[in-house]
Coordinates of C-alpha atoms (C1' of nucleotides) in Angstrom, one line a residue:
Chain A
X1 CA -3.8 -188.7 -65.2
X2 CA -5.8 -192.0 -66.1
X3 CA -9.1 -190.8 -64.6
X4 CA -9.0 -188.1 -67.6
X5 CA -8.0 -190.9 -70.2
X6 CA -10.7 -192.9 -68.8
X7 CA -13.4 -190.2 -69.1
X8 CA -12.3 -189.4 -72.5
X9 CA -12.6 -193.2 -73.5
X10 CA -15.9 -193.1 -72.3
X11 CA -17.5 -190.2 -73.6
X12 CA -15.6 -191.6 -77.5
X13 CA -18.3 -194.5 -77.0
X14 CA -21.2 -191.7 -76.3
X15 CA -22.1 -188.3 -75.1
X16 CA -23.0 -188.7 -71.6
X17 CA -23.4 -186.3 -68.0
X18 CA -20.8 -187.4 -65.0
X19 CA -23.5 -189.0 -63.0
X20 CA -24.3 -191.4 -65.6
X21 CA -20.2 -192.0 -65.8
X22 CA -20.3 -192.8 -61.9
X23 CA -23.3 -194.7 -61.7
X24 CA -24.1 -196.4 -64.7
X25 CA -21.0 -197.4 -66.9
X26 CA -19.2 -198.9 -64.7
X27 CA -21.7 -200.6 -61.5
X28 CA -22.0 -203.7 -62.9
X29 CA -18.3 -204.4 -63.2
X30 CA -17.8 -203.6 -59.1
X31 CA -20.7 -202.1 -57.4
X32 CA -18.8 -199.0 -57.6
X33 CA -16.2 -198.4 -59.6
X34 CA -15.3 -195.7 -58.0
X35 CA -14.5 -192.4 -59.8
X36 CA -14.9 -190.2 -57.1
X37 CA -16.9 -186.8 -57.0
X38 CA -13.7 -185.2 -56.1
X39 CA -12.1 -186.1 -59.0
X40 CA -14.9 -186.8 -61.1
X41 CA -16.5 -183.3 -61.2
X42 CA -13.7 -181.0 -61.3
X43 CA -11.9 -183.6 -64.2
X44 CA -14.8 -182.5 -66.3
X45 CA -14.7 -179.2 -66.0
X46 CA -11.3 -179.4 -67.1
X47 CA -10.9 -181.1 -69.9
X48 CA -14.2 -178.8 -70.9
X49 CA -11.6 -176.0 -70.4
X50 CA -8.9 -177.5 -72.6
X51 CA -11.4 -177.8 -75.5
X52 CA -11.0 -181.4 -75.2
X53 CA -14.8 -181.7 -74.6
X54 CA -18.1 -179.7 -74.6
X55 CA -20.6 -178.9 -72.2
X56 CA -24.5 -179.0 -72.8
X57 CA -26.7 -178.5 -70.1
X58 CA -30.2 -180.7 -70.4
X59 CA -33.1 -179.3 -68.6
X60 CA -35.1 -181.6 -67.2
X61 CA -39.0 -181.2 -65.8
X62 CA -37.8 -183.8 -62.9
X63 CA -34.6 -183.8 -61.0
X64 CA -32.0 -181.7 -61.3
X65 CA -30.0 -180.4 -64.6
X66 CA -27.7 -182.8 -66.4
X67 CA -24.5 -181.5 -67.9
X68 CA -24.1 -183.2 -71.1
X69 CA -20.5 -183.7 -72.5
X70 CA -19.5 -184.7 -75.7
X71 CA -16.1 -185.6 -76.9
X72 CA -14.4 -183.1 -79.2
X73 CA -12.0 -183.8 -82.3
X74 CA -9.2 -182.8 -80.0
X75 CA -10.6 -184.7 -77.4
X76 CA -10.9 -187.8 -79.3
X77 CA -7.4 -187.3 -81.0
X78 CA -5.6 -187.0 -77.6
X79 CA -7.5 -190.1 -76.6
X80 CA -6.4 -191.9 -79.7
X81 CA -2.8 -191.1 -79.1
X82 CA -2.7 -192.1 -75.5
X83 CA -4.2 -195.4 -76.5
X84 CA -1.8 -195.8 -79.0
X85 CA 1.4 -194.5 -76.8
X86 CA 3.6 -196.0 -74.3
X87 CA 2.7 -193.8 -71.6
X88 CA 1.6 -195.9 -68.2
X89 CA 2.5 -199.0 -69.8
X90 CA 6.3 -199.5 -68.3
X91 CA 5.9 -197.7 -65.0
X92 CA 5.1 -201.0 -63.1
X93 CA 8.1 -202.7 -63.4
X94 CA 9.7 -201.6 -59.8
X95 CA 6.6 -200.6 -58.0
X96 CA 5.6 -203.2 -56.6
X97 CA 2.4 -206.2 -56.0
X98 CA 3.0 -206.3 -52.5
X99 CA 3.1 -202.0 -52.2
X100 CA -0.4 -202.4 -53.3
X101 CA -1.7 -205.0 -51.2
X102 CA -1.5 -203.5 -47.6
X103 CA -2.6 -207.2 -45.7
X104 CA 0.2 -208.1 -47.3
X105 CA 2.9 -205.0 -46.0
X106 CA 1.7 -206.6 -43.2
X107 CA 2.7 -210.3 -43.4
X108 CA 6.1 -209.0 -43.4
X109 CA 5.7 -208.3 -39.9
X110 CA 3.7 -211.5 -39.1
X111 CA 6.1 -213.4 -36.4
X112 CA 5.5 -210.4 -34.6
X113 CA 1.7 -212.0 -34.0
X114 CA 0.4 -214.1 -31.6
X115 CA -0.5 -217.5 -34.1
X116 CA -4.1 -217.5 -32.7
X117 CA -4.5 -213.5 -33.9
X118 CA -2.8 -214.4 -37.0
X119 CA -5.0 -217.1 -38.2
X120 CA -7.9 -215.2 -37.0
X121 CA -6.5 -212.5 -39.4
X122 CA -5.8 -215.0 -42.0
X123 CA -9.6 -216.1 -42.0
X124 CA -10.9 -213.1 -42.7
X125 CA -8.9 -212.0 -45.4
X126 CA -10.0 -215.7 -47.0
X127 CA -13.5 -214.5 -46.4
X128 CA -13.3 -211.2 -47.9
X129 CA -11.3 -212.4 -50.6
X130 CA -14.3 -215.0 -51.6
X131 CA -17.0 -212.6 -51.5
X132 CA -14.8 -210.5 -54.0
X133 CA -14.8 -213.5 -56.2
X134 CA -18.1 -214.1 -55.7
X135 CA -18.7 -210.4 -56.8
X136 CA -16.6 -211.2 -59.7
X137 CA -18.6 -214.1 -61.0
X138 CA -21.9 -212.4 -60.5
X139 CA -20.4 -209.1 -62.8
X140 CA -19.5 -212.1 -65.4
X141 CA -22.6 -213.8 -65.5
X142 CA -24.4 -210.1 -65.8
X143 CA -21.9 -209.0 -68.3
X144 CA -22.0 -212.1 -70.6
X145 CA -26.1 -211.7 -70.3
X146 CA -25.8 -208.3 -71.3
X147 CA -23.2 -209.1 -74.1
X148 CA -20.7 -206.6 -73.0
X149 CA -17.7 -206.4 -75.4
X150 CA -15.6 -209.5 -74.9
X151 CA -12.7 -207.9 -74.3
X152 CA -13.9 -206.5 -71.1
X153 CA -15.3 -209.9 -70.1
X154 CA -11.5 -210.9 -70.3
X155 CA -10.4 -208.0 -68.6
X156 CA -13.0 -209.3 -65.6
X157 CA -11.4 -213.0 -66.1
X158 CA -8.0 -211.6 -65.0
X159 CA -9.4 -210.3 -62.2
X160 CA -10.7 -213.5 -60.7
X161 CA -7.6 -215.5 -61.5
X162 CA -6.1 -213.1 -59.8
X163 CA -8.3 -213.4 -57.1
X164 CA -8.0 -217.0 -57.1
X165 CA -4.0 -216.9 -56.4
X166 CA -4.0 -214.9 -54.2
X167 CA -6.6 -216.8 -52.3
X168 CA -4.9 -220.0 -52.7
X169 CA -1.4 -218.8 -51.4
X170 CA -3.6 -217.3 -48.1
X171 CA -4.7 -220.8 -48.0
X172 CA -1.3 -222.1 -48.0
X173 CA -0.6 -219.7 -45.1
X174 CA -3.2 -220.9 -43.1
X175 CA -2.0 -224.3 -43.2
X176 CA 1.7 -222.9 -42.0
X177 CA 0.3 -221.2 -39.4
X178 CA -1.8 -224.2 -38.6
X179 CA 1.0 -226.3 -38.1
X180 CA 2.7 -223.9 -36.3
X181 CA -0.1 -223.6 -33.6
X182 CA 0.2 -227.9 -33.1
Chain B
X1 CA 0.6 -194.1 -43.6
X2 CA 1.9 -197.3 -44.0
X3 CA 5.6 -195.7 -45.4
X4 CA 5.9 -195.2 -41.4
X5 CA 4.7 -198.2 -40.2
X6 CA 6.9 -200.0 -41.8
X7 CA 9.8 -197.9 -40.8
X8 CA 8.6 -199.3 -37.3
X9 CA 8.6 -202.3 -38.1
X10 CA 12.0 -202.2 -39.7
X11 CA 13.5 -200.5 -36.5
X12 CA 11.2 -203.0 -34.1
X13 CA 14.3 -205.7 -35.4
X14 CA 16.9 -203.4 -34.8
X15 CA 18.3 -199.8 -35.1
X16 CA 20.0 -198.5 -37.9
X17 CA 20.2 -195.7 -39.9
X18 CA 17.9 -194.0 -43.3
X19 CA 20.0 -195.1 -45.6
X20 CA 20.2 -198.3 -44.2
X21 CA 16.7 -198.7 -44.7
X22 CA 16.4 -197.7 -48.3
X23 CA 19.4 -199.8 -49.8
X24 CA 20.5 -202.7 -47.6
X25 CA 16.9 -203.9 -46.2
X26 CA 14.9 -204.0 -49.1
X27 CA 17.2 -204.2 -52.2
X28 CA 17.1 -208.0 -52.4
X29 CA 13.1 -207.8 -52.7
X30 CA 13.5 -205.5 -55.3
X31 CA 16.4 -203.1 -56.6
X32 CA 14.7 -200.9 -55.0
X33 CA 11.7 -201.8 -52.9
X34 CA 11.1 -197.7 -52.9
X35 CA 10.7 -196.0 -50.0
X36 CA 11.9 -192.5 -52.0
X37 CA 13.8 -189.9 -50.0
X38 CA 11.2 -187.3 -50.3
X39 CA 9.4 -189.5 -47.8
X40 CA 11.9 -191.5 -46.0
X41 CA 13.8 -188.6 -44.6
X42 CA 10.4 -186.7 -43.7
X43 CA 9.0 -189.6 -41.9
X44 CA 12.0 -190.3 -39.9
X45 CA 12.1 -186.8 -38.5
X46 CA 8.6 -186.7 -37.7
X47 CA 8.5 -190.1 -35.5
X48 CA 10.9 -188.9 -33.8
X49 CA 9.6 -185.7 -33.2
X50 CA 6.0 -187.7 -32.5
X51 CA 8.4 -189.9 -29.9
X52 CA 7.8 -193.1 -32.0
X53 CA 11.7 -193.1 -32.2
X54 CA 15.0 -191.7 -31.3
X55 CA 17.8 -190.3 -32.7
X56 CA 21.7 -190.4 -32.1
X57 CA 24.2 -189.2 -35.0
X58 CA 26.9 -191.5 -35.4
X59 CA 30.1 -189.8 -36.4
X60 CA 32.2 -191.3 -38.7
X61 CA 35.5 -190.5 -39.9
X62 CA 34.8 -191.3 -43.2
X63 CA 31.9 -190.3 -45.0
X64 CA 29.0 -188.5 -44.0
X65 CA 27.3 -188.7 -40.4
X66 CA 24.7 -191.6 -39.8
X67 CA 21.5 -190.4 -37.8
X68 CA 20.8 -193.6 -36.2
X69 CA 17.5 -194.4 -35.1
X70 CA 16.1 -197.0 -32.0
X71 CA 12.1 -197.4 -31.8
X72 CA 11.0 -196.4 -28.0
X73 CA 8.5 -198.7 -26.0
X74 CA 6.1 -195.9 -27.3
X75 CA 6.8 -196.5 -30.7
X76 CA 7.0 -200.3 -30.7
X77 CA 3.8 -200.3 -28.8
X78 CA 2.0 -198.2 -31.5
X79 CA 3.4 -200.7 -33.8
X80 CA 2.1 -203.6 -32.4
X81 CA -1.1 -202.4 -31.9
X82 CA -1.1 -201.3 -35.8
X83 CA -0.4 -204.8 -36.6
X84 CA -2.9 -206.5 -34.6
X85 CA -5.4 -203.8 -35.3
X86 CA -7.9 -204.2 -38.5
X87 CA -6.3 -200.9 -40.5
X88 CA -5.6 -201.4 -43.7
X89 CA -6.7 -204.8 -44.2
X90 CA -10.4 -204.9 -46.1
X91 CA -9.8 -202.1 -47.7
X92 CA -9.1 -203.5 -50.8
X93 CA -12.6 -204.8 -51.8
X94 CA -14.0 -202.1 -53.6
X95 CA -10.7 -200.6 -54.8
X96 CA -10.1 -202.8 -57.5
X97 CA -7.1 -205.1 -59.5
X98 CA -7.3 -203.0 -62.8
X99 CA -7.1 -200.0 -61.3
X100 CA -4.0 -200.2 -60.5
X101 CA -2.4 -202.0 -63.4
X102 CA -2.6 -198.7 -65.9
X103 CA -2.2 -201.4 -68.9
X104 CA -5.1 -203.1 -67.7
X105 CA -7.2 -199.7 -68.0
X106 CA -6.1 -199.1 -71.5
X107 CA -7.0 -202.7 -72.5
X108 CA -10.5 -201.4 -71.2
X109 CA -10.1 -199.4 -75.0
X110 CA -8.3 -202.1 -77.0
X111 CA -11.2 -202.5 -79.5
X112 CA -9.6 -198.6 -80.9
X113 CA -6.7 -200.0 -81.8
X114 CA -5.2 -201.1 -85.1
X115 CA -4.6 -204.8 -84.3
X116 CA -1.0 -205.0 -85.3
X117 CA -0.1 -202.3 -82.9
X118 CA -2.1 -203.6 -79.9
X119 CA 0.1 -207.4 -80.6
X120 CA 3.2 -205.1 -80.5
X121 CA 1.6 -203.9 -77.0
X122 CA 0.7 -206.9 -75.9
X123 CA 4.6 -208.6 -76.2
X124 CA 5.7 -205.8 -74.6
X125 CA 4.0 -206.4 -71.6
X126 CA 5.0 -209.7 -72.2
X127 CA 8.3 -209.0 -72.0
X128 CA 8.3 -206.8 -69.3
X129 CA 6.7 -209.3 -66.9
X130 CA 9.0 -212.0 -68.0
X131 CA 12.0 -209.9 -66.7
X132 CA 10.0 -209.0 -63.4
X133 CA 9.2 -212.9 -63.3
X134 CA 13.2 -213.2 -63.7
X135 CA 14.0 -210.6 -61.2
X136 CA 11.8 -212.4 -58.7
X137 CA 13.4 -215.5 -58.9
X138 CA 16.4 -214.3 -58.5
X139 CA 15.2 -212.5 -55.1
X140 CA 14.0 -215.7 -54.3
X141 CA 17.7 -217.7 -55.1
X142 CA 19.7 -214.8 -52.9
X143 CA 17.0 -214.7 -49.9
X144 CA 17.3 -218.7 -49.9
X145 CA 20.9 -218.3 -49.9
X146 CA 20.6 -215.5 -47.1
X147 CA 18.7 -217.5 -44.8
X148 CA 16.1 -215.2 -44.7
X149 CA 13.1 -215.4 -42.7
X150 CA 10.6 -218.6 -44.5
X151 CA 7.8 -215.8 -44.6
X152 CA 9.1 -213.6 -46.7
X153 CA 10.3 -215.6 -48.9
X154 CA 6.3 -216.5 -49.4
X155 CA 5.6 -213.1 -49.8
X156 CA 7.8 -213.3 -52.9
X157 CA 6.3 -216.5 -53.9
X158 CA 2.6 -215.0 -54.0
X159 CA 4.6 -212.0 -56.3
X160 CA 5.3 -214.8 -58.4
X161 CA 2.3 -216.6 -59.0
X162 CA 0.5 -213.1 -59.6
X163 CA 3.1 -212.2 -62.1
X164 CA 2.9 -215.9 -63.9
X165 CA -1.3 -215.6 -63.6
X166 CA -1.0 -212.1 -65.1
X167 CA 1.6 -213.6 -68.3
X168 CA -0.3 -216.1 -68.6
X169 CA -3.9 -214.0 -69.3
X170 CA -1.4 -212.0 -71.5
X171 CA -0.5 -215.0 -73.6
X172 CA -4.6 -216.0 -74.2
X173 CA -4.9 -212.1 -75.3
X174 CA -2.2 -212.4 -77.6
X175 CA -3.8 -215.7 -79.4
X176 CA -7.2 -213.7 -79.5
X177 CA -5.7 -210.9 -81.4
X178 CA -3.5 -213.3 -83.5
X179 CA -6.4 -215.1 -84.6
X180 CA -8.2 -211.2 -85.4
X181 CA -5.7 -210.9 -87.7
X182 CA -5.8 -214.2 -90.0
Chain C
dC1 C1' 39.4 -186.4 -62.6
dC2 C1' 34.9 -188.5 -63.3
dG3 C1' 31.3 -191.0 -61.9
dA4 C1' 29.3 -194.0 -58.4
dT5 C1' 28.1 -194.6 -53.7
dC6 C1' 27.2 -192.9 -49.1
dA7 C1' 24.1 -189.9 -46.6
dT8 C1' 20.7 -186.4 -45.5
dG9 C1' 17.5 -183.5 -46.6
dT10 C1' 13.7 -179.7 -49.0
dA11 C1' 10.2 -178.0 -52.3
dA12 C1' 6.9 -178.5 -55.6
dC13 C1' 3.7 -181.1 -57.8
dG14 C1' 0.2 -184.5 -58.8
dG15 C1' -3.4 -187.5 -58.0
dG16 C1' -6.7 -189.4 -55.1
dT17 C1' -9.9 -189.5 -50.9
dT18 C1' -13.2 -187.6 -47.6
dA19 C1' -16.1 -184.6 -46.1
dC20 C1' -19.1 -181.0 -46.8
dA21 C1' -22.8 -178.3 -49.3
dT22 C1' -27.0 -178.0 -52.1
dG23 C1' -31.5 -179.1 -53.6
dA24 C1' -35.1 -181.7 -55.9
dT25 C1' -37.7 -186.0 -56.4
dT26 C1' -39.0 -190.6 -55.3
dT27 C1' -39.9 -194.5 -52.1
dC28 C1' -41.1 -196.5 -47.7
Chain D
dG1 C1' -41.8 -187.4 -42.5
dA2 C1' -37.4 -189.8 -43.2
dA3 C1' -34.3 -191.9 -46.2
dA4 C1' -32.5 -193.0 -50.6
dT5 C1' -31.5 -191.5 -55.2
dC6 C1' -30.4 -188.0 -58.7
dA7 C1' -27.1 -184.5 -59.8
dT8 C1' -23.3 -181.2 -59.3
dG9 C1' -19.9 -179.2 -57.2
dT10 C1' -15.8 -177.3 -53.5
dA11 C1' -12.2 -177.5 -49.9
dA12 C1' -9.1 -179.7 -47.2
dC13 C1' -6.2 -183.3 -46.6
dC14 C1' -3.0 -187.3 -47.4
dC15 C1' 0.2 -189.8 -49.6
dG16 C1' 3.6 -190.4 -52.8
dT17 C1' 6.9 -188.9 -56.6
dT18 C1' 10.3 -186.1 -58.9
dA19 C1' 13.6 -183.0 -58.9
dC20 C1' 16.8 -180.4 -56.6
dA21 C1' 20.7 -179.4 -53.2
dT22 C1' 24.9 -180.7 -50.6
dG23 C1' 29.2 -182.8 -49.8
dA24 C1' 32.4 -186.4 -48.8
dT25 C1' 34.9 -190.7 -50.2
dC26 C1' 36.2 -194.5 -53.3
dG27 C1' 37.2 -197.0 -57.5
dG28 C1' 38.7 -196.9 -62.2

DNA sequence: CCGATCATGTAACGGGTTACATGATTTC
DNA sequence: GAAATCATGTAACCCGTTACATGATCGG
């Protein structure tokens, strides 16, 4: 499960409660990163349960109780040898970039669309796909002012090239389907 | 679920049979583009039984029976209206790139690992997306060959400039470490 | 005769999402 | 007084994967 991995790689950088995990680490690089409460909550208790963390619950005069957790020997040792495994690292060769990318399961389909609709279509995906970038660049510019590792800032940099593809092939679409409408 | 609308929108071109669908459609795209039994078969029966499609066995004298299946005005129209409909497509803002690209989540930890390992990682990947990269070009060669329809072959072409955008970010990582090490 | 391919299916599991529930405090 | 934020959690659901089961035919 990565959302363990990733909660275990967290709490190796500091001792922290699951709100803090949800809100705080991880807003500036998307608004929400989104570790859900689902998940989140019950993830915890778990890998409490396994020894793999411990539980200390912080009183607090305002606002309700924090549950502390801190990562364990075992916990950190685990971490350490998924990091340095092979686990999750082949596993994307056959499943696939467009499986991900439901606008594009769509476009499979797309001469089954009226060229109007589909441009329509085609638009908004470029607008959404701008204000992600936009979203993007303002985490970089935060990050770099904050002096967040630079590894991560890399990380972030993938993502907007990405980003940037993938915009500039919709692009390419548009004018196909332009073309097609004259 | 978007296993079963594209099992419409297989069926909205023309009838044909589970199987069918899992080798012959999709194993140019990919080997195996992955629709996996445990689903495939599932799906089927439940259109049908939902009246999205119908089902005539085909006897034949050698080899097992085919269940063919035809998509009824009901089901094509549910299609259609899937297709033109918003579903699925901005869905994808908040739920992010890395997330799904498990390598990219362990890079999120790459400062924990022993630089000589995490070079070792890092061609691996390489490697790996230079065989995808080969594999899609391949595709690419056979669906030009095939005639295939000019928009999916620029489906396969956005695969390809992710997959080139993504080796590429790999190969900056790979200096940055190199240089760690001198 | 062995393994691959054709062809259909079921059962169990795993991981993730949504919605719901609670309750205090702060902000408008 | 309402809404947002802090903080933790549960239950139900959905989607997808793996593994298992069956049995026939075809190529080496």
């Amino acid at each position: 499960m990565s959302v363990k991995h990733m909660i275990l790689g967290i709490l190796q950088e500091a001792p922290t409660h699951g709100y803090n995990i949800k809100k705080r680490l991880y807003r500036n690089i998307l608004q929400d990163f989104g570790i859900n409460d689902g998940q989140l909550y019950p993830a915890l208790n778990q890998l409490e349960k396994e020894g793999f963390i411990t539980k200390e619950v912080v009183i607090q005069e305002k606002g309700p109780n924090r549950h502390r957790y801190s990562i364990t020997p075992k916990g950190s040792q685990a971490f350490l040898l998924w990091l340095e495994g092979d686990e999750d690292e082949n596993e994307s060769v056959r499943y696939d970039f467009f499986r991900k990318d439901r606008f594009l399961l769509k476009c499979n389909f797309m001469h089954y669309l009226e060229p109007g609709l589909l441009e329509r279509k085609i638009l908004a995906q470029i607008s959404l796909g701008e204000k992600k970038l936009k979203d993007f660049h303002n985490a970089h510019a935060s990050m770099t002012h904050r002096q967040v590792k630079p590894h991560r800032l890399q990380i972030l940099e993938l993502g907007i090239q990405l980003q940037e593809a993938r915009l500039k092939w919709l692009q390419g679409l548009l004018e196909v389907v332009k073309r097609e409408i004259k």
